[in-house]
């Protein structure tokens, strides 16, 4: 076993090396199949002899393994029960004993397990944690507290539910008292260890974790045990907010030390208490405000204090939201001091900021963009100033304008030496001009009455944008950012003049200048008015597009190194936006654009490293396919096949779901052509189960198959691949996660294969669906089943129809149709929401009433009558024909879920397919169809209505027969 573990440890270590990664991961994948794999990983983590790298790699793999394999979608364990029990038994003790970097990975694994099992299937966990707490061993305590934090922090983003509060109360009942005892003993030990630096550092690590846990335990509601001891807790928080000792000072100017971490955590907890528990905390606010003031007016400018300063300012912002406490800032003298001693020092550029601008430009941009980083000093100071402005508009405006005028005057006296003064003035003005939230889509939508952003730009900023020389790069960036921030305040005519200036600055030699130009251009091109119409006319962009794209591609492709090439997602986002805006105008320059995009694809596929960049890159390819492919589909199919096929052959997992979507879009652009040999060669691997294991592949693969089947149904049938298609359907429809994709694939198969090809499979298909319907139906499954029924019922032209479905169900189980129809199909039909689903149901029910022999002769009152009533109810709210949505909104790359699993490409989002596009006036079609049937069947519709409808429905139905 030892040699086996040694080999696995070496392979895990190799998996962290890019040169050996693929081979190592394949070997680990084989090892996963052996019994007790997860325990082997923990044994490697526990054994110091394997070295820190292998142990960390093993902990990381264990976390991901647990994430994939702990439970299925029904919360059943996927691992053997003895392995589950062993993991829970060993994991806590192991985490306490390993170094902090490994603790972090194991903590995440414990959080994943807790999501599934805590507390009901792991009800011994809290007792286990409490039993390991000690009064005087901080290293052990820190391990225990890290475990507790990894579990309890899950409560932070959750909504209040009875189940959640039951879990929290379970924890508090066992953990509350020992936790407060530990907090008290830690305080005592700190008092006794003032000269012991090593022990003091360990105790402050304990204190830091306890403060995080105070937040965790309070985030949903103030625990009664905290309320009972609130004065003691707040006194302790205040003590350590003002605590200092030279022993814990650090020489590192960049990374926060123990004191800064503890105080930052305290401010975070204080902000929570101000926002949620003002009744309990209100009497303590003033002393914390005074301490915050003292800290903010004495703390250094070094980066290691940045998070502390930001958290302190966020606390003051929370206080300023409460009018009862905000009054302490209300007089002009106090406001002057707040602006001068707190706001301005944290808004003014520091030398370290200028160094970041010059040395790490992409990092500077990401920190500087609105909403990108809430822990910068500038962002926190701005939020505090804006909150004060919301409370005391006149006082703040008067105070701040004095400083704006002062800094502008200082700059005018010596522009070269005092350029930072102008930067501060522009930033201050931007901060107080914005009224309300600054949105990612529109920037500042509203401004205060006391500002005129256009006039300020023209007087103080425009020349920085126009001048080619003599302007500091940061001031040029300020000018571009000003346009970006206030883009909604600038008129169409003004943008007509400003747009070429932004394009010109793409040619700047300064990284941040041309990057910010790309940011501003992209957001302006995406800007729409209240009617969703673009502010910048597409023709304005079209005239500049060739130059614009050429400049952008030159900037992106400056380096052939994969990591460097994909570093700047802002440039690629701008490429994407240009292609979206110019639409079909890209056709004359398709060859050039295609060549650049293929080169970029081939380069970054060697080492994907920036998910934002390659998302925008594939969106750009999607836009090119959407707008350039229809008139020349063969050109794009031929050019893109090789780079895309290479990605699939090399299993570049990050790109595979994107490639499948793009292949589908290429096929959809030319629906009448037959399936080329390229795509026929893709079918065997696509139909193999291995590709469907990755959850991120499933939506894209279904999209691709749905595009391939209409063009290649005959080839698929001839090559005996239909059964493999149906096996994929069975695989998908068996799981709640993928059931909707299973139905989507099945509807595509039914639409495109002859009844003679499918007839022998229909009983099995229906048996699979009825079994799910009986044993584990979800609301989604029910809706999709009913949608499928109406789809089949309405497809009489394919040899299907209502009676076909009835006969099929009777073959599966005699008498099953009636209860399904009455308890599932009819009730769910009334709940259909999507317009096309309702339209399909209307067509289905209309054909049922007119052509179904079973409903005419066998299912009379409850069948024909109830179906007619369901039809009339649907027609009360008639379906509206689907409209083409020309507005393309890309994914939010700042969303926490972005890049996890499947990410849809919005430029090639599959349009909703209407199977009956000729039926536009649904009510008119129903009336005409009923009248034609009534005439053909010698008045049978009127007769059935008279016999089978109640008094309320009869006149409504008669209306359709008269029209």
PDB file of C-alpha atoms in Angstrom, residues 532-739:
ATOM      1  CA  UNK A 532     -33.594  49.753 -25.638  1.00  0.00           C
ATOM      2  CA  UNK A 533     -32.420  51.702 -28.699  1.00  0.00           C
ATOM      3  CA  UNK A 534     -28.662  52.339 -28.997  1.00  0.00           C
ATOM      4  CA  UNK A 535     -27.443  55.813 -28.084  1.00  0.00           C
ATOM      5  CA  UNK A 536     -24.619  55.565 -30.609  1.00  0.00           C
ATOM      6  CA  UNK A 537     -26.066  54.976 -34.095  1.00  0.00           C
ATOM      7  CA  UNK A 538     -24.621  51.815 -35.618  1.00  0.00           C
ATOM      8  CA  UNK A 539     -23.548  53.818 -38.674  1.00  0.00           C
ATOM      9  CA  UNK A 540     -21.199  55.894 -36.501  1.00  0.00           C
ATOM     10  CA  UNK A 541     -19.487  52.665 -35.413  1.00  0.00           C
ATOM     11  CA  UNK A 542     -19.557  51.126 -38.897  1.00  0.00           C
ATOM     12  CA  UNK A 543     -17.552  53.991 -40.390  1.00  0.00           C
ATOM     13  CA  UNK A 544     -14.826  53.418 -37.775  1.00  0.00           C
ATOM     14  CA  UNK A 545     -15.103  49.646 -37.473  1.00  0.00           C
ATOM     15  CA  UNK A 546     -12.283  48.490 -39.769  1.00  0.00           C
ATOM     16  CA  UNK A 547      -9.785  50.854 -38.103  1.00  0.00           C
ATOM     17  CA  UNK A 548     -11.133  50.027 -34.661  1.00  0.00           C
ATOM     18  CA  UNK A 549     -10.889  46.259 -35.079  1.00  0.00           C
ATOM     19  CA  UNK A 550      -7.439  46.450 -36.621  1.00  0.00           C
ATOM     20  CA  UNK A 551      -6.130  48.491 -33.690  1.00  0.00           C
ATOM     21  CA  UNK A 552      -7.738  46.185 -31.142  1.00  0.00           C
ATOM     22  CA  UNK A 553      -6.325  43.039 -32.740  1.00  0.00           C
ATOM     23  CA  UNK A 554      -2.860  44.595 -32.953  1.00  0.00           C
ATOM     24  CA  UNK A 555      -3.000  45.375 -29.227  1.00  0.00           C
ATOM     25  CA  UNK A 556      -4.232  41.905 -28.305  1.00  0.00           C
ATOM     26  CA  UNK A 557      -1.707  40.098 -30.500  1.00  0.00           C
ATOM     27  CA  UNK A 558       1.322  42.123 -29.408  1.00  0.00           C
ATOM     28  CA  UNK A 559       2.589  39.033 -27.628  1.00  0.00           C
ATOM     29  CA  UNK A 560       2.495  35.424 -28.804  1.00  0.00           C
ATOM     30  CA  UNK A 561       2.731  34.171 -25.233  1.00  0.00           C
ATOM     31  CA  UNK A 562      -0.687  32.623 -24.382  1.00  0.00           C
ATOM     32  CA  UNK A 563      -0.876  34.104 -20.877  1.00  0.00           C
ATOM     33  CA  UNK A 564       0.161  37.584 -21.999  1.00  0.00           C
ATOM     34  CA  UNK A 565      -2.108  37.569 -25.051  1.00  0.00           C
ATOM     35  CA  UNK A 566      -5.220  36.832 -22.983  1.00  0.00           C
ATOM     36  CA  UNK A 567      -4.293  39.110 -20.093  1.00  0.00           C
ATOM     37  CA  UNK A 568      -6.466  42.048 -21.172  1.00  0.00           C
ATOM     38  CA  UNK A 569     -10.115  41.009 -21.371  1.00  0.00           C
ATOM     39  CA  UNK A 570     -11.172  44.641 -21.902  1.00  0.00           C
ATOM     40  CA  UNK A 571      -9.709  44.675 -25.401  1.00  0.00           C
ATOM     41  CA  UNK A 572     -11.462  41.464 -26.385  1.00  0.00           C
ATOM     42  CA  UNK A 573     -14.741  42.673 -24.931  1.00  0.00           C
ATOM     43  CA  UNK A 574     -14.461  45.720 -27.184  1.00  0.00           C
ATOM     44  CA  UNK A 575     -13.854  43.477 -30.227  1.00  0.00           C
ATOM     45  CA  UNK A 576     -16.983  41.539 -29.327  1.00  0.00           C
ATOM     46  CA  UNK A 577     -19.039  44.733 -28.988  1.00  0.00           C
ATOM     47  CA  UNK A 578     -17.895  46.142 -32.335  1.00  0.00           C
ATOM     48  CA  UNK A 579     -18.932  42.924 -34.089  1.00  0.00           C
ATOM     49  CA  UNK A 580     -22.303  42.968 -32.346  1.00  0.00           C
ATOM     50  CA  UNK A 581     -22.957  46.591 -33.301  1.00  0.00           C
ATOM     51  CA  UNK A 582     -21.871  46.476 -36.946  1.00  0.00           C
ATOM     52  CA  UNK A 583     -23.738  43.204 -37.581  1.00  0.00           C
ATOM     53  CA  UNK A 584     -23.774  42.320 -41.318  1.00  0.00           C
ATOM     54  CA  UNK A 585     -21.337  45.151 -42.071  1.00  0.00           C
ATOM     55  CA  UNK A 586     -18.615  42.735 -40.969  1.00  0.00           C
ATOM     56  CA  UNK A 587     -19.065  40.700 -44.178  1.00  0.00           C
ATOM     57  CA  UNK A 588     -16.599  42.743 -46.310  1.00  0.00           C
ATOM     58  CA  UNK A 589     -13.878  42.310 -43.653  1.00  0.00           C
ATOM     59  CA  UNK A 590     -14.717  38.738 -42.649  1.00  0.00           C
ATOM     60  CA  UNK A 591     -11.418  37.271 -43.906  1.00  0.00           C
ATOM     61  CA  UNK A 592      -9.320  39.639 -41.798  1.00  0.00           C
ATOM     62  CA  UNK A 593     -11.432  39.289 -38.644  1.00  0.00           C
ATOM     63  CA  UNK A 594     -11.569  35.508 -39.023  1.00  0.00           C
ATOM     64  CA  UNK A 595      -7.801  35.236 -39.404  1.00  0.00           C
ATOM     65  CA  UNK A 596      -7.223  37.198 -36.193  1.00  0.00           C
ATOM     66  CA  UNK A 597      -9.786  35.234 -34.210  1.00  0.00           C
ATOM     67  CA  UNK A 598      -8.383  31.891 -35.388  1.00  0.00           C
ATOM     68  CA  UNK A 599      -4.843  32.949 -34.480  1.00  0.00           C
ATOM     69  CA  UNK A 600      -5.989  33.998 -31.009  1.00  0.00           C
ATOM     70  CA  UNK A 601      -7.913  30.719 -30.580  1.00  0.00           C
ATOM     71  CA  UNK A 602      -4.878  28.640 -31.467  1.00  0.00           C
ATOM     72  CA  UNK A 603      -2.622  30.629 -29.152  1.00  0.00           C
ATOM     73  CA  UNK A 604      -4.767  30.692 -26.023  1.00  0.00           C
ATOM     74  CA  UNK A 605      -5.837  27.053 -26.389  1.00  0.00           C
ATOM     75  CA  UNK A 606      -2.260  26.111 -25.479  1.00  0.00           C
ATOM     76  CA  UNK A 607      -2.813  27.504 -21.974  1.00  0.00           C
ATOM     77  CA  UNK A 608      -6.248  28.948 -21.084  1.00  0.00           C
ATOM     78  CA  UNK A 609      -5.703  31.280 -18.141  1.00  0.00           C
ATOM     79  CA  UNK A 610      -8.240  34.137 -18.232  1.00  0.00           C
ATOM     80  CA  UNK A 611     -11.899  32.975 -18.289  1.00  0.00           C
ATOM     81  CA  UNK A 612     -13.156  36.507 -18.931  1.00  0.00           C
ATOM     82  CA  UNK A 613     -10.935  36.944 -21.975  1.00  0.00           C
ATOM     83  CA  UNK A 614     -11.812  33.672 -23.618  1.00  0.00           C
ATOM     84  CA  UNK A 615     -15.523  34.122 -22.872  1.00  0.00           C
ATOM     85  CA  UNK A 616     -15.481  37.438 -24.777  1.00  0.00           C
ATOM     86  CA  UNK A 617     -13.318  35.846 -27.464  1.00  0.00           C
ATOM     87  CA  UNK A 618     -15.845  33.104 -28.124  1.00  0.00           C
ATOM     88  CA  UNK A 619     -18.680  35.627 -28.003  1.00  0.00           C
ATOM     89  CA  UNK A 620     -16.808  37.545 -30.736  1.00  0.00           C
ATOM     90  CA  UNK A 621     -16.564  34.384 -32.849  1.00  0.00           C
ATOM     91  CA  UNK A 622     -20.266  33.822 -32.169  1.00  0.00           C
ATOM     92  CA  UNK A 623     -21.081  37.323 -33.436  1.00  0.00           C
ATOM     93  CA  UNK A 624     -19.028  36.717 -36.570  1.00  0.00           C
ATOM     94  CA  UNK A 625     -20.878  33.429 -37.231  1.00  0.00           C
ATOM     95  CA  UNK A 626     -24.258  35.008 -36.577  1.00  0.00           C
ATOM     96  CA  UNK A 627     -23.804  37.941 -38.927  1.00  0.00           C
ATOM     97  CA  UNK A 628     -21.271  36.731 -41.519  1.00  0.00           C
ATOM     98  CA  UNK A 629     -22.070  33.052 -41.876  1.00  0.00           C
ATOM     99  CA  UNK A 630     -25.561  33.008 -43.493  1.00  0.00           C
ATOM    100  CA  UNK A 631     -24.366  34.367 -46.883  1.00  0.00           C
ATOM    101  CA  UNK A 632     -21.106  32.365 -46.804  1.00  0.00           C
ATOM    102  CA  UNK A 633     -21.558  29.368 -44.469  1.00  0.00           C
ATOM    103  CA  UNK A 634     -18.997  27.113 -46.144  1.00  0.00           C
ATOM    104  CA  UNK A 635     -16.224  29.674 -45.656  1.00  0.00           C
ATOM    105  CA  UNK A 636     -16.658  29.865 -41.880  1.00  0.00           C
ATOM    106  CA  UNK A 637     -17.330  26.140 -41.455  1.00  0.00           C
ATOM    107  CA  UNK A 638     -14.141  25.268 -43.345  1.00  0.00           C
ATOM    108  CA  UNK A 639     -11.970  27.886 -41.621  1.00  0.00           C
ATOM    109  CA  UNK A 640     -13.125  27.169 -38.077  1.00  0.00           C
ATOM    110  CA  UNK A 641     -13.323  23.384 -38.228  1.00  0.00           C
ATOM    111  CA  UNK A 642      -9.603  22.740 -37.818  1.00  0.00           C
ATOM    112  CA  UNK A 643      -8.950  24.987 -34.764  1.00  0.00           C
ATOM    113  CA  UNK A 644     -12.165  23.772 -33.139  1.00  0.00           C
ATOM    114  CA  UNK A 645     -11.432  20.112 -33.865  1.00  0.00           C
ATOM    115  CA  UNK A 646      -7.947  20.577 -32.407  1.00  0.00           C
ATOM    116  CA  UNK A 647      -9.476  21.891 -29.183  1.00  0.00           C
ATOM    117  CA  UNK A 648     -11.657  18.778 -28.959  1.00  0.00           C
ATOM    118  CA  UNK A 649      -8.784  16.430 -29.791  1.00  0.00           C
ATOM    119  CA  UNK A 650      -6.554  18.028 -27.153  1.00  0.00           C
ATOM    120  CA  UNK A 651      -9.429  18.053 -24.657  1.00  0.00           C
ATOM    121  CA  UNK A 652      -9.063  21.736 -23.752  1.00  0.00           C
ATOM    122  CA  UNK A 653     -11.851  21.401 -21.209  1.00  0.00           C
ATOM    123  CA  UNK A 654     -12.306  25.133 -20.619  1.00  0.00           C
ATOM    124  CA  UNK A 655     -13.114  25.647 -24.321  1.00  0.00           C
ATOM    125  CA  UNK A 656     -15.071  22.499 -25.195  1.00  0.00           C
ATOM    126  CA  UNK A 657     -18.584  23.783 -24.244  1.00  0.00           C
ATOM    127  CA  UNK A 658     -17.941  26.969 -26.226  1.00  0.00           C
ATOM    128  CA  UNK A 659     -16.805  24.998 -29.286  1.00  0.00           C
ATOM    129  CA  UNK A 660     -19.901  22.809 -29.241  1.00  0.00           C
ATOM    130  CA  UNK A 661     -22.102  25.919 -29.176  1.00  0.00           C
ATOM    131  CA  UNK A 662     -20.190  27.485 -32.049  1.00  0.00           C
ATOM    132  CA  UNK A 663     -20.353  24.303 -34.123  1.00  0.00           C
ATOM    133  CA  UNK A 664     -24.131  24.350 -33.560  1.00  0.00           C
ATOM    134  CA  UNK A 665     -24.368  27.985 -34.653  1.00  0.00           C
ATOM    135  CA  UNK A 666     -22.448  27.214 -37.847  1.00  0.00           C
ATOM    136  CA  UNK A 667     -24.922  24.450 -38.662  1.00  0.00           C
ATOM    137  CA  UNK A 668     -27.934  26.610 -37.824  1.00  0.00           C
ATOM    138  CA  UNK A 669     -26.658  29.302 -40.166  1.00  0.00           C
ATOM    139  CA  UNK A 670     -27.085  26.872 -43.084  1.00  0.00           C
ATOM    140  CA  UNK A 671     -30.027  24.618 -42.122  1.00  0.00           C
ATOM    141  CA  UNK A 672     -30.839  23.364 -45.633  1.00  0.00           C
ATOM    142  CA  UNK A 673     -27.449  21.818 -46.377  1.00  0.00           C
ATOM    143  CA  UNK A 674     -26.619  18.193 -45.693  1.00  0.00           C
ATOM    144  CA  UNK A 675     -24.297  17.227 -42.871  1.00  0.00           C
ATOM    145  CA  UNK A 676     -20.702  17.533 -44.067  1.00  0.00           C
ATOM    146  CA  UNK A 677     -18.075  14.879 -43.501  1.00  0.00           C
ATOM    147  CA  UNK A 678     -16.590  17.126 -40.800  1.00  0.00           C
ATOM    148  CA  UNK A 679     -19.688  16.852 -38.676  1.00  0.00           C
ATOM    149  CA  UNK A 680     -20.361  13.216 -39.517  1.00  0.00           C
ATOM    150  CA  UNK A 681     -16.917  12.444 -38.115  1.00  0.00           C
ATOM    151  CA  UNK A 682     -17.869  14.262 -34.904  1.00  0.00           C
ATOM    152  CA  UNK A 683     -20.973  12.157 -34.300  1.00  0.00           C
ATOM    153  CA  UNK A 684     -19.329   9.003 -32.861  1.00  0.00           C
ATOM    154  CA  UNK A 685     -17.412  10.843 -30.116  1.00  0.00           C
ATOM    155  CA  UNK A 686     -20.407  13.099 -29.395  1.00  0.00           C
ATOM    156  CA  UNK A 687     -22.601  10.032 -28.878  1.00  0.00           C
ATOM    157  CA  UNK A 688     -20.116   8.360 -26.538  1.00  0.00           C
ATOM    158  CA  UNK A 689     -21.060   8.538 -22.827  1.00  0.00           C
ATOM    159  CA  UNK A 690     -17.658   9.955 -21.790  1.00  0.00           C
ATOM    160  CA  UNK A 691     -18.368  13.417 -23.188  1.00  0.00           C
ATOM    161  CA  UNK A 692     -21.642  13.635 -21.269  1.00  0.00           C
ATOM    162  CA  UNK A 693     -20.022  13.113 -17.860  1.00  0.00           C
ATOM    163  CA  UNK A 694     -19.018  16.781 -17.631  1.00  0.00           C
ATOM    164  CA  UNK A 695     -22.078  18.790 -16.603  1.00  0.00           C
ATOM    165  CA  UNK A 696     -20.816  21.822 -18.497  1.00  0.00           C
ATOM    166  CA  UNK A 697     -20.874  19.890 -21.768  1.00  0.00           C
ATOM    167  CA  UNK A 698     -24.511  18.791 -21.611  1.00  0.00           C
ATOM    168  CA  UNK A 699     -26.385  21.962 -22.702  1.00  0.00           C
ATOM    169  CA  UNK A 700     -23.865  22.600 -25.476  1.00  0.00           C
ATOM    170  CA  UNK A 701     -23.949  19.000 -26.712  1.00  0.00           C
ATOM    171  CA  UNK A 702     -27.746  18.984 -26.833  1.00  0.00           C
ATOM    172  CA  UNK A 703     -27.642  22.252 -28.760  1.00  0.00           C
ATOM    173  CA  UNK A 704     -25.148  20.724 -31.204  1.00  0.00           C
ATOM    174  CA  UNK A 705     -27.116  17.506 -31.676  1.00  0.00           C
ATOM    175  CA  UNK A 706     -30.285  19.556 -32.176  1.00  0.00           C
ATOM    176  CA  UNK A 707     -28.482  21.368 -35.003  1.00  0.00           C
ATOM    177  CA  UNK A 708     -26.984  18.209 -36.508  1.00  0.00           C
ATOM    178  CA  UNK A 709     -30.122  16.053 -36.489  1.00  0.00           C
ATOM    179  CA  UNK A 710     -32.214  18.151 -38.957  1.00  0.00           C
ATOM    180  CA  UNK A 711     -29.318  18.118 -41.440  1.00  0.00           C
ATOM    181  CA  UNK A 712     -28.234  14.533 -40.876  1.00  0.00           C
ATOM    182  CA  UNK A 713     -31.242  12.457 -39.765  1.00  0.00           C
ATOM    183  CA  UNK A 714     -31.028  10.146 -42.772  1.00  0.00           C
ATOM    184  CA  UNK A 715     -27.279   9.581 -42.265  1.00  0.00           C
ATOM    185  CA  UNK A 716     -27.792   8.972 -38.553  1.00  0.00           C
ATOM    186  CA  UNK A 717     -30.507   6.397 -39.260  1.00  0.00           C
ATOM    187  CA  UNK A 718     -28.440   4.763 -42.016  1.00  0.00           C
ATOM    188  CA  UNK A 719     -25.425   4.465 -39.672  1.00  0.00           C
ATOM    189  CA  UNK A 720     -27.531   2.866 -36.908  1.00  0.00           C
ATOM    190  CA  UNK A 721     -26.869   5.772 -34.549  1.00  0.00           C
ATOM    191  CA  UNK A 722     -30.479   6.446 -33.602  1.00  0.00           C
ATOM    192  CA  UNK A 723     -30.360   4.051 -30.651  1.00  0.00           C
ATOM    193  CA  UNK A 724     -27.287   5.839 -29.317  1.00  0.00           C
ATOM    194  CA  UNK A 725     -29.163   9.141 -29.611  1.00  0.00           C
ATOM    195  CA  UNK A 726     -32.055   7.679 -27.643  1.00  0.00           C
ATOM    196  CA  UNK A 727     -29.612   6.339 -25.039  1.00  0.00           C
ATOM    197  CA  UNK A 728     -28.395   9.917 -24.534  1.00  0.00           C
ATOM    198  CA  UNK A 729     -32.019  11.018 -24.096  1.00  0.00           C
ATOM    199  CA  UNK A 730     -32.513   8.283 -21.480  1.00  0.00           C
ATOM    200  CA  UNK A 731     -29.338   9.332 -19.652  1.00  0.00           C
ATOM    201  CA  UNK A 732     -30.423  12.977 -19.500  1.00  0.00           C
ATOM    202  CA  UNK A 733     -34.076  12.557 -18.625  1.00  0.00           C
ATOM    203  CA  UNK A 734     -33.167  10.338 -15.665  1.00  0.00           C
ATOM    204  CA  UNK A 735     -31.675  13.270 -13.725  1.00  0.00           C
ATOM    205  CA  UNK A 736     -33.320  16.385 -12.358  1.00  0.00           C
ATOM    206  CA  UNK A 737     -30.334  18.460 -13.425  1.00  0.00           C
ATOM    207  CA  UNK A 738     -30.569  17.517 -17.099  1.00  0.00           C
ATOM    208  CA  UNK A 739     -34.180  16.437 -17.591  1.00  0.00           C
TER     209      UNK A 739
END
